[in-house]
Short mmCIF file of C-alpha atoms and ligand atoms in Angstrom, two decimals:
data_model
loop_
_atom_site.label_atom_id
_atom_site.label_comp_id
_atom_site.label_asym_id
_atom_site.label_seq_id
_atom_site.Cartn_x
_atom_site.Cartn_y
_atom_site.Cartn_z
CA UNK A 1 132.42 69.62 -16.77
CA UNK A 2 130.78 71.13 -19.77
CA UNK A 3 127.13 72.02 -19.96
CA UNK A 4 125.70 71.35 -23.44
CA UNK A 5 123.31 74.02 -24.69
CA UNK A 6 119.76 73.48 -25.89
CA UNK A 7 117.22 75.68 -27.65
CA UNK A 8 114.84 77.96 -25.82
CA UNK A 9 111.82 76.12 -24.36
CA UNK A 10 113.63 72.78 -24.44
CA UNK A 11 112.31 70.73 -21.51
CA UNK A 12 114.43 68.82 -19.02
CA UNK A 13 112.65 66.24 -16.95
CA UNK A 14 112.77 62.77 -15.49
CA UNK A 15 110.70 59.70 -16.25
CA UNK A 16 109.13 56.94 -14.14
CA UNK A 17 106.54 54.19 -14.55
CA UNK A 18 103.63 53.27 -12.31
CA UNK A 19 104.61 49.72 -11.44
CA UNK A 20 108.19 50.69 -10.77
CA UNK A 21 107.37 53.35 -8.15
CA UNK A 22 103.79 53.38 -6.88
CA UNK A 23 103.31 50.44 -4.56
CA UNK A 24 99.73 50.37 -3.26
CA UNK A 25 99.26 47.35 -5.48
CA UNK A 26 95.95 46.24 -3.96
CA UNK A 27 94.61 49.43 -2.43
CA UNK A 28 91.51 51.56 -2.93
CA UNK A 29 89.93 49.30 -5.48
CA UNK A 30 92.90 48.80 -7.78
CA UNK A 31 92.64 45.65 -9.93
CA UNK A 32 95.59 43.32 -10.41
CA UNK A 33 98.00 43.88 -13.21
CA UNK A 34 100.07 41.20 -14.91
CA UNK A 35 103.13 42.57 -13.11
CA UNK A 36 101.48 42.06 -9.71
CA UNK A 37 100.85 38.45 -10.61
CA UNK A 38 104.21 37.84 -12.30
CA UNK A 39 106.35 39.22 -9.46
CA UNK A 40 104.47 37.10 -6.91
CA UNK A 41 105.54 33.93 -8.66
CA UNK A 42 108.80 32.51 -7.31
CA UNK A 43 111.90 32.80 -9.45
CA UNK A 44 110.76 35.53 -11.79
CA UNK A 45 112.56 38.51 -10.29
CA UNK A 46 116.08 38.82 -8.91
CA UNK A 47 116.22 38.38 -5.13
CA UNK A 48 112.46 37.72 -5.07
CA UNK A 49 111.81 41.48 -5.19
CA UNK A 50 108.43 42.84 -6.21
CA UNK A 51 106.69 46.19 -6.64
CA UNK A 52 104.17 45.81 -3.80
CA UNK A 53 105.67 48.87 -2.08
CA UNK A 54 108.31 50.05 -4.58
CA UNK A 55 108.93 53.76 -3.88
CA UNK A 56 105.55 54.06 -2.18
CA UNK A 57 104.50 57.03 -4.26
CA UNK A 58 100.90 55.90 -4.04
CA UNK A 59 101.06 57.14 -0.45
CA UNK A 60 103.50 60.00 -0.86
CA UNK A 61 104.26 61.72 -4.14
CA UNK A 62 104.65 65.09 -2.43
CA UNK A 63 108.19 64.37 -1.25
CA UNK A 64 109.29 63.56 -4.79
CA UNK A 65 107.63 66.62 -6.22
CA UNK A 66 109.47 68.71 -3.64
CA UNK A 67 112.71 67.12 -4.82
CA UNK A 68 111.88 67.76 -8.49
CA UNK A 69 111.16 71.32 -7.64
CA UNK A 70 114.39 71.68 -5.66
CA UNK A 71 116.26 70.31 -8.65
CA UNK A 72 114.40 72.75 -10.91
CA UNK A 73 113.22 69.97 -13.17
CA UNK A 74 110.74 71.26 -15.73
CA UNK A 75 108.81 68.18 -16.75
CA UNK A 76 107.84 64.80 -15.36
CA UNK A 77 106.92 61.73 -17.37
CA UNK A 78 104.95 59.18 -15.38
CA UNK A 79 102.54 56.41 -16.27
CA UNK A 80 99.04 55.56 -15.19
CA UNK A 81 98.32 52.06 -13.90
CA UNK A 82 95.45 51.00 -16.18
CA UNK A 83 94.04 48.64 -13.54
CA UNK A 84 94.02 51.37 -10.90
CA UNK A 85 91.59 53.30 -13.06
CA UNK A 86 89.73 50.36 -14.60
CA UNK A 87 90.19 47.41 -12.25
CA UNK A 88 88.97 44.95 -14.89
CA UNK A 89 90.66 46.82 -17.71
CA UNK A 90 87.27 47.86 -19.08
CA UNK A 91 83.83 48.77 -17.79
CA UNK A 92 83.60 50.05 -14.24
CA UNK A 93 85.78 53.05 -13.41
CA UNK A 94 87.51 53.20 -10.02
CA UNK A 95 87.08 56.85 -9.03
CA UNK A 96 89.66 56.61 -6.26
CA UNK A 97 92.27 55.61 -8.79
CA UNK A 98 91.43 58.56 -11.01
CA UNK A 99 91.47 60.87 -7.95
CA UNK A 100 95.03 59.82 -7.22
CA UNK A 101 96.25 60.88 -10.66
CA UNK A 102 94.26 64.09 -10.43
CA UNK A 103 95.99 64.99 -7.19
CA UNK A 104 99.34 64.12 -8.68
CA UNK A 105 98.76 66.31 -11.75
CA UNK A 106 97.58 69.22 -9.65
CA UNK A 107 100.61 68.96 -7.38
CA UNK A 108 102.96 68.97 -10.40
CA UNK A 109 101.27 71.95 -11.96
CA UNK A 110 101.42 73.85 -8.73
CA UNK A 111 105.22 73.59 -9.01
CA UNK A 112 105.22 74.45 -12.71
CA UNK A 113 106.28 70.97 -13.71
CA UNK A 114 104.85 69.89 -17.06
CA UNK A 115 103.22 66.43 -16.84
CA UNK A 116 103.76 63.90 -19.65
CA UNK A 117 101.57 60.87 -19.15
CA UNK A 118 102.29 57.39 -20.51
CA UNK A 119 99.07 55.46 -20.79
CA UNK A 120 100.61 51.98 -20.94
CA UNK A 121 104.00 51.18 -19.42
CA UNK A 122 103.61 47.38 -19.47
CA UNK A 123 101.24 46.79 -16.52
CA UNK A 124 98.36 45.16 -18.38
CA UNK A 125 95.22 44.57 -16.29
CA UNK A 126 95.29 40.92 -15.33
CA UNK A 127 91.61 40.57 -16.23
CA UNK A 128 92.33 41.53 -19.86
CA UNK A 129 95.25 39.12 -19.93
CA UNK A 130 93.05 36.31 -18.66
CA UNK A 131 90.24 37.00 -21.10
CA UNK A 132 92.15 38.05 -24.19
CA UNK A 133 95.84 37.36 -23.62
CA UNK A 134 96.33 41.13 -23.33
CA UNK A 135 97.46 42.62 -26.65
CA UNK A 136 97.56 39.13 -28.15
CA UNK A 137 93.92 39.89 -29.16
CA UNK A 138 92.57 42.92 -30.97
CA UNK A 139 89.79 43.41 -28.41
CA UNK A 140 92.45 44.77 -26.11
CA UNK A 141 93.33 47.46 -28.67
CA UNK A 142 89.80 48.84 -28.48
CA UNK A 143 89.67 48.54 -24.68
CA UNK A 144 92.90 50.51 -24.63
CA UNK A 145 91.27 53.33 -26.59
CA UNK A 146 88.32 53.26 -24.13
CA UNK A 147 90.77 53.52 -21.25
CA UNK A 148 92.49 56.42 -23.02
CA UNK A 149 89.15 58.16 -23.22
CA UNK A 150 88.53 57.76 -19.49
CA UNK A 151 91.87 59.24 -18.45
CA UNK A 152 91.93 62.03 -21.02
CA UNK A 153 88.40 63.08 -20.08
CA UNK A 154 89.47 63.29 -16.47
CA UNK A 155 92.92 64.91 -16.86
CA UNK A 156 93.00 66.38 -20.36
CA UNK A 157 92.00 69.87 -19.25
CA UNK A 158 95.40 70.08 -17.51
CA UNK A 159 97.61 67.49 -19.18
CA UNK A 160 98.63 68.38 -22.72
CA UNK A 161 101.23 65.68 -23.48
CA UNK A 162 100.19 62.08 -23.82
CA UNK A 163 102.24 59.01 -24.70
CA UNK A 164 100.14 56.04 -25.71
CA UNK A 165 102.64 53.19 -25.25
CA UNK A 166 106.04 52.68 -23.76
CA UNK A 167 108.38 50.48 -25.77
CA UNK A 168 105.99 48.13 -27.55
CA UNK A 169 108.92 46.02 -28.68
CA UNK A 170 110.01 45.19 -25.14
CA UNK A 171 106.48 44.41 -24.04
CA UNK A 172 105.90 42.06 -26.98
CA UNK A 173 109.35 40.48 -26.89
CA UNK A 174 110.16 40.16 -23.20
CA UNK A 175 106.59 39.70 -22.12
CA UNK A 176 105.23 37.34 -24.80
CA UNK A 177 108.17 35.79 -26.62
CA UNK A 178 110.94 35.11 -24.10
CA UNK A 179 108.83 35.49 -20.94
CA UNK A 180 111.28 37.45 -18.84
CA UNK A 181 108.69 40.16 -18.23
CA UNK A 182 105.04 39.91 -17.29
CA UNK A 183 102.89 38.18 -18.32
CA UNK A 184 105.73 35.67 -18.79
CA UNK A 185 104.39 34.10 -21.97
CA UNK A 186 106.95 32.20 -24.07
CA UNK A 187 105.22 31.86 -27.37
CA UNK A 188 106.88 33.15 -30.52
CA UNK A 189 103.56 32.72 -32.34
CA UNK A 190 101.97 35.54 -30.37
CA UNK A 191 104.89 37.97 -30.62
CA UNK A 192 103.80 39.75 -33.81
CA UNK A 193 100.16 39.70 -32.80
CA UNK A 194 101.01 41.55 -29.64
CA UNK A 195 103.22 44.05 -31.50
CA UNK A 196 100.55 44.66 -34.13
CA UNK A 197 97.72 45.04 -31.62
CA UNK A 198 99.81 47.41 -29.52
CA UNK A 199 100.25 49.68 -32.51
CA UNK A 200 96.58 49.32 -33.39
CA UNK A 201 95.74 50.34 -29.82
CA UNK A 202 98.03 53.34 -30.24
CA UNK A 203 96.25 54.41 -33.44
CA UNK A 204 92.80 53.96 -31.96
CA UNK A 205 93.84 55.91 -28.86
CA UNK A 206 95.27 58.77 -30.93
CA UNK A 207 91.95 59.06 -32.73
CA UNK A 208 90.02 58.99 -29.45
CA UNK A 209 92.22 61.56 -27.75
CA UNK A 210 91.85 63.90 -30.74
CA UNK A 211 88.08 63.70 -30.51
CA UNK A 212 88.08 64.62 -26.81
CA UNK A 213 91.05 66.96 -26.47
CA UNK A 214 91.90 68.52 -29.85
CA UNK A 215 94.68 70.58 -28.28
CA UNK A 216 96.52 67.60 -26.80
CA UNK A 217 99.90 66.49 -28.14
CA UNK A 218 99.90 62.72 -28.54
CA UNK A 219 102.89 60.56 -29.20
CA UNK A 220 104.32 57.10 -28.70
CA UNK A 221 107.57 56.01 -27.07
CA UNK A 222 109.77 53.47 -28.81
CA UNK A 223 112.98 51.90 -27.61
CA UNK A 224 115.58 52.49 -30.25
CA UNK A 225 118.89 50.85 -30.96
CA UNK A 226 121.54 51.49 -33.54
CA UNK A 227 122.38 47.95 -34.62
CA UNK A 228 125.93 46.97 -35.57
CA UNK A 229 127.26 43.73 -37.00
CA UNK A 230 129.41 41.77 -34.59
CA UNK A 231 132.13 41.71 -37.20
CA UNK A 232 132.60 42.55 -40.82
CA UNK A 233 131.36 39.29 -42.32
CA UNK A 234 128.35 39.31 -44.67
CA UNK A 235 126.36 37.00 -42.33
CA UNK A 236 126.69 39.37 -39.39
CA UNK A 237 125.87 42.35 -41.61
CA UNK A 238 122.75 40.55 -42.70
CA UNK A 239 121.91 39.76 -39.04
CA UNK A 240 122.27 43.45 -38.19
CA UNK A 241 119.84 44.41 -40.95
CA UNK A 242 117.38 41.84 -39.75
CA UNK A 243 117.65 42.93 -36.09
CA UNK A 244 117.11 46.52 -37.18
CA UNK A 245 113.93 45.51 -39.00
CA UNK A 246 112.72 43.45 -36.06
CA UNK A 247 113.46 45.91 -33.25
CA UNK A 248 113.29 49.35 -34.87
CA UNK A 249 111.79 49.49 -38.34
CA UNK A 250 108.74 47.31 -37.76
CA UNK A 251 107.47 50.06 -35.46
CA UNK A 252 108.78 53.09 -37.30
CA UNK A 253 107.55 51.90 -40.71
CA UNK A 254 104.19 50.87 -39.35
CA UNK A 255 103.70 54.26 -37.70
CA UNK A 256 105.18 56.53 -40.36
CA UNK A 257 104.73 54.59 -43.58
CA UNK A 258 101.62 52.56 -42.83
CA UNK A 259 103.44 49.40 -43.87
CA UNK A 260 105.52 46.84 -42.12
CA UNK A 261 108.87 46.13 -43.77
CA UNK A 262 108.39 43.45 -46.43
CA UNK A 263 111.90 42.12 -45.89
CA UNK A 264 111.02 41.25 -42.32
CA UNK A 265 108.09 39.07 -43.33
CA UNK A 266 110.02 37.39 -46.06
CA UNK A 267 111.74 35.42 -43.35
CA UNK A 268 108.95 35.58 -40.79
CA UNK A 269 106.00 34.98 -43.15
CA UNK A 270 104.56 32.21 -41.01
CA UNK A 271 104.37 34.66 -38.17
CA UNK A 272 102.71 37.49 -40.07
CA UNK A 273 99.83 38.75 -37.86
CA UNK A 274 96.33 39.07 -39.20
CA UNK A 275 96.05 42.65 -40.45
CA UNK A 276 92.52 43.82 -41.11
CA UNK A 277 91.51 46.26 -43.83
CA UNK A 278 91.94 49.58 -42.05
CA UNK A 279 94.56 48.61 -39.48
CA UNK A 280 97.52 50.20 -41.18
CA UNK A 281 95.60 53.38 -41.86
CA UNK A 282 94.71 53.61 -38.20
CA UNK A 283 98.25 52.85 -37.06
CA UNK A 284 99.80 55.44 -39.35
CA UNK A 285 97.38 58.23 -38.55
CA UNK A 286 99.43 61.37 -37.92
CA UNK A 287 100.52 61.88 -34.35
CA UNK A 288 102.40 64.74 -32.72
CA UNK A 289 105.74 63.44 -31.54
CA UNK A 290 108.03 60.46 -31.40
CA UNK A 291 109.22 59.52 -27.94
CA UNK A 292 112.62 57.85 -28.05
CA UNK A 293 114.16 55.75 -25.30
CA UNK A 294 117.83 55.43 -26.04
CA UNK A 295 120.45 53.76 -23.90
CA UNK A 296 122.87 51.78 -26.01
CA UNK A 297 123.49 50.02 -29.31
CA UNK A 298 123.12 46.36 -30.12
CA UNK A 299 125.58 44.00 -31.78
CA UNK A 300 124.00 41.41 -34.03
CA UNK A 301 125.33 37.98 -34.89
CA UNK A 302 124.11 35.41 -37.33
CA UNK A 303 123.37 32.21 -35.47
CA UNK A 304 122.09 29.01 -37.00
CA UNK A 305 120.38 27.62 -33.90
CA UNK A 306 117.52 30.10 -33.46
CA UNK A 307 114.82 29.09 -35.92
CA UNK A 308 113.56 31.78 -38.28
CA UNK A 309 115.23 34.69 -36.50
CA UNK A 310 118.74 33.28 -37.05
CA UNK A 311 119.95 36.33 -35.18
CA UNK A 312 121.32 37.00 -31.75
CA UNK A 313 121.75 40.50 -30.39
CA UNK A 314 123.81 41.65 -27.48
CA UNK A 315 124.45 45.03 -25.88
CA UNK A 316 128.01 43.99 -25.24
CA UNK A 317 130.38 44.76 -28.11
CA UNK A 318 133.01 42.37 -29.35
CA UNK A 319 136.24 42.37 -27.30
CA UNK A 320 138.34 45.45 -27.83
CA UNK A 321 135.46 47.88 -28.32
CA UNK A 322 134.63 49.97 -25.33
CA UNK A 323 133.90 53.62 -24.59
CA UNK A 324 136.99 54.98 -22.85
CA UNK A 325 135.03 56.43 -19.95
CA UNK A 326 131.62 54.78 -19.98
CA UNK A 327 132.64 51.21 -20.59
CA UNK A 328 131.55 48.68 -23.23
CA UNK A 329 127.89 49.72 -23.41
CA UNK A 330 128.45 53.46 -23.52
CA UNK A 331 127.53 54.81 -26.95
CA UNK A 332 126.57 58.48 -26.85
CA UNK A 333 126.98 58.79 -30.65
CA UNK A 334 123.76 56.79 -31.01
CA UNK A 335 121.85 59.96 -30.12
CA UNK A 336 123.06 61.50 -33.36
CA UNK A 337 122.73 58.40 -35.47
CA UNK A 338 119.12 57.78 -34.49
CA UNK A 339 118.07 61.37 -34.97
CA UNK A 340 119.73 61.45 -38.37
CA UNK A 341 117.56 58.49 -39.37
CA UNK A 342 114.40 60.28 -38.24
CA UNK A 343 115.35 63.36 -40.23
CA UNK A 344 116.27 61.55 -43.39
CA UNK A 345 113.82 58.66 -43.47
CA UNK A 346 110.83 59.53 -41.31
CA UNK A 347 110.10 63.14 -42.16
CA UNK A 348 111.94 64.84 -39.28
CA UNK A 349 109.25 64.46 -36.65
CA UNK A 350 109.16 66.28 -33.35
CA UNK A 351 111.13 64.11 -30.96
CA UNK A 352 111.31 63.89 -27.22
CA UNK A 353 113.99 61.72 -25.67
CA UNK A 354 111.65 60.09 -23.20
CA UNK A 355 114.32 57.97 -21.50
CA UNK A 356 118.09 57.92 -21.18
CA UNK A 357 120.28 57.11 -18.24
CA UNK A 358 122.46 54.56 -16.58
CA UNK A 359 122.57 52.37 -13.49
CA UNK A 360 125.02 51.67 -10.74
CA UNK A 361 124.96 50.12 -7.32
CA UNK A 362 126.40 52.96 -5.29
CA UNK A 363 125.41 53.49 -1.74
CA UNK A 364 125.32 56.59 0.46
CA UNK A 365 128.62 57.63 2.01
CA UNK A 366 128.71 60.45 4.55
CA UNK A 367 125.32 61.57 3.31
CA UNK A 368 126.34 61.74 -0.37
CA UNK A 369 126.19 59.55 -3.44
CA UNK A 370 129.15 60.43 -5.62
CA UNK A 371 127.88 59.16 -8.93
CA UNK A 372 130.41 60.90 -11.18
CA UNK A 373 130.04 58.28 -13.89
CA UNK A 374 126.33 59.10 -14.22
CA UNK A 375 127.12 62.78 -14.57
CA UNK A 376 129.64 62.07 -17.26
CA UNK A 377 127.23 59.72 -19.02
CA UNK A 378 124.53 62.39 -19.08
CA UNK A 379 126.96 65.04 -20.22
CA UNK A 380 128.26 62.92 -23.12
CA UNK A 381 124.86 61.74 -24.30
CA UNK A 382 123.43 65.27 -24.07
CA UNK A 383 126.37 66.67 -26.02
CA UNK A 384 125.59 64.27 -28.88
CA UNK A 385 121.92 65.17 -28.65
CA UNK A 386 122.73 68.87 -28.91
CA UNK A 387 124.73 68.09 -32.07
CA UNK A 388 121.71 66.34 -33.55
CA UNK A 389 119.65 69.48 -32.94
CA UNK A 390 122.28 71.62 -34.62
CA UNK A 391 122.11 69.24 -37.58
CA UNK A 392 118.40 69.95 -37.89
CA UNK A 393 116.55 67.52 -35.65
CA UNK A 394 113.49 68.87 -33.95
CA UNK A 395 114.11 67.55 -30.41
CA UNK A 396 111.97 69.33 -27.86
CA UNK A 397 112.92 67.69 -24.55
CA UNK A 398 114.93 65.14 -22.65
CA UNK A 399 113.82 62.93 -19.78
CA UNK A 400 116.36 61.15 -17.58
CA UNK A 401 115.58 57.65 -16.57
CA UNK A 402 114.91 58.07 -13.73
CA UNK A 403 113.99 60.37 -10.85
CA UNK A 404 114.67 57.91 -8.06
CA UNK A 405 116.01 54.37 -7.70
CA UNK A 406 113.09 52.07 -8.30
CA UNK A 407 111.89 48.57 -9.16
CA UNK A 408 113.81 47.65 -12.27
CA UNK A 409 111.53 44.91 -13.63
CA UNK A 410 113.09 41.44 -13.51
CA UNK A 411 116.29 42.92 -12.00
CA UNK A 412 114.29 44.04 -8.95
CA UNK A 413 115.99 46.66 -6.83
CA UNK A 414 119.48 45.56 -7.82
CA UNK A 415 119.98 48.29 -10.42
CA UNK A 416 119.94 51.92 -9.32
CA UNK A 417 119.06 54.32 -12.14
CA UNK A 418 117.94 57.35 -10.10
CA UNK A 419 119.14 60.90 -9.68
CA UNK A 420 117.88 60.34 -6.14
CA UNK A 421 118.99 57.48 -3.96
CA UNK A 422 116.20 55.56 -2.26
CA UNK A 423 116.56 53.36 0.78
CA UNK A 424 113.88 50.85 -0.03
CA UNK A 425 113.38 49.90 3.62
CA UNK A 426 112.87 53.37 5.04
CA UNK A 427 111.88 55.22 1.79
CA UNK A 428 114.49 57.82 2.67
CA UNK A 429 115.55 59.91 -0.33
CA UNK A 430 119.01 61.42 -0.86
CA UNK A 431 119.73 63.49 -3.94
CA UNK A 432 122.83 62.11 -5.66
CA UNK A 433 125.58 64.37 -7.00
CA UNK A 434 124.19 63.83 -10.51
CA UNK A 435 120.89 65.38 -9.38
CA UNK A 436 122.68 68.59 -8.49
CA UNK A 437 124.63 68.43 -11.73
CA UNK A 438 121.35 68.27 -13.66
CA UNK A 439 120.10 71.33 -11.77
CA UNK A 440 123.27 73.17 -12.77
CA UNK A 441 122.80 72.10 -16.37
CA UNK A 442 119.27 73.51 -16.38
CA UNK A 443 120.45 76.75 -14.78
CA UNK A 444 123.22 77.15 -17.34
CA UNK A 445 120.87 77.12 -20.31
CA UNK A 446 120.84 80.51 -21.99
CA UNK A 447 117.29 81.72 -22.03
C1 LIG B 501 113.36 50.92 -20.25
C2 LIG B 501 112.03 50.93 -19.55
C3 LIG B 501 112.05 51.61 -18.20
C4 LIG B 501 113.30 51.27 -17.43
C5 LIG B 501 114.53 51.48 -18.26
C6 LIG B 501 115.84 51.20 -17.54
O1 LIG B 501 113.39 49.86 -21.18
O2 LIG B 501 111.09 51.61 -20.36
O3 LIG B 501 110.87 51.28 -17.51
O4 LIG B 501 113.22 49.98 -16.95
O5 LIG B 501 114.48 50.69 -19.41
#
């Protein structure tokens, strides 16, 4: 196996999210989040799984930090559960919740692991959802900035990398349009409101963080997809352009150009959210880095039966297209394609790949998990990423999704994405072969 090379000071880490790992869903004063409520409703999650216990890191993060240290991982991206810190989403602070994150940060730093904190990884305080529909209303954008202030005041002396939002597209689309994620709303009319208010919340939070911690690096994490037409017909080409506007460019243009793509609202004009005078200025205020979550590309098809959108996207390619080793959804080249776009069209920002990885269902055999496909996946994607850097992209780090097998949203525990195998009954951890491969990759970097 080859070990792609990265520049000096490039960071290798793993990423997680609060609801997917913490458990302790109703302990020490934590308020409910929309994910607590959603997963407790029958039929929402595969096999009836929920995150009540998840990987139980609320009670033991030390074991995982030991593992990170053993694997010589240099950074750790995790998220804060908003309702653990502010049970109602605003107002009264829950000191015990803040204490937990303080202990976690101190433990990471004691092992020289750089913390990257995501402020919002989809677990909206239920109280804000009930009062305002979550990000469906602009009030939530300002409460988000208040929340950012609370956590940065408490942790900002030690934490220098902050990510406002994780994947605003997924939260708006799966949470508020198709309802497969919490809060389970199926209302296309709120989709763009949510997306706009998420970005507004990001902008307000950037401003707030700057005022409290001028030395902090603040970014946002977007899911990103190269979009391809399903075949070479003009309709499918047009669908691919539209899907790109809807999933990628709405966010990139809002953030970097202070303007949503006009072409998108030509078709979606009835859905245009209310944009107040300074909103776009706030949203496009300079920030320090772009976080990119990249897994695979999308194939777009023109369909007549979906009103307005007229577009269907699928991660599965048309028959006959498949990566020879990684299967139909493997597309390492996307790393280069996306970064080229950021260089050429968005001013070559500092980029962190904040998520990349793959799932399987492998179990432990004779004490080992032989996940060779994951190793190969990481190797191929990293090789493409290293090419992007050689071509001029300013990529500063790479976070594998994920440290350990965890609660994969509406797929429950059925998909295993970790470098570390978790037995969800006993919480026993076993480092997979890929985990040791990553350690070797880090060791082989020329410093
Ligand atoms: C991303 C999410 C992350 C995880 C991976 C597999 O969309 O940000 O929480 O579920 O997918």
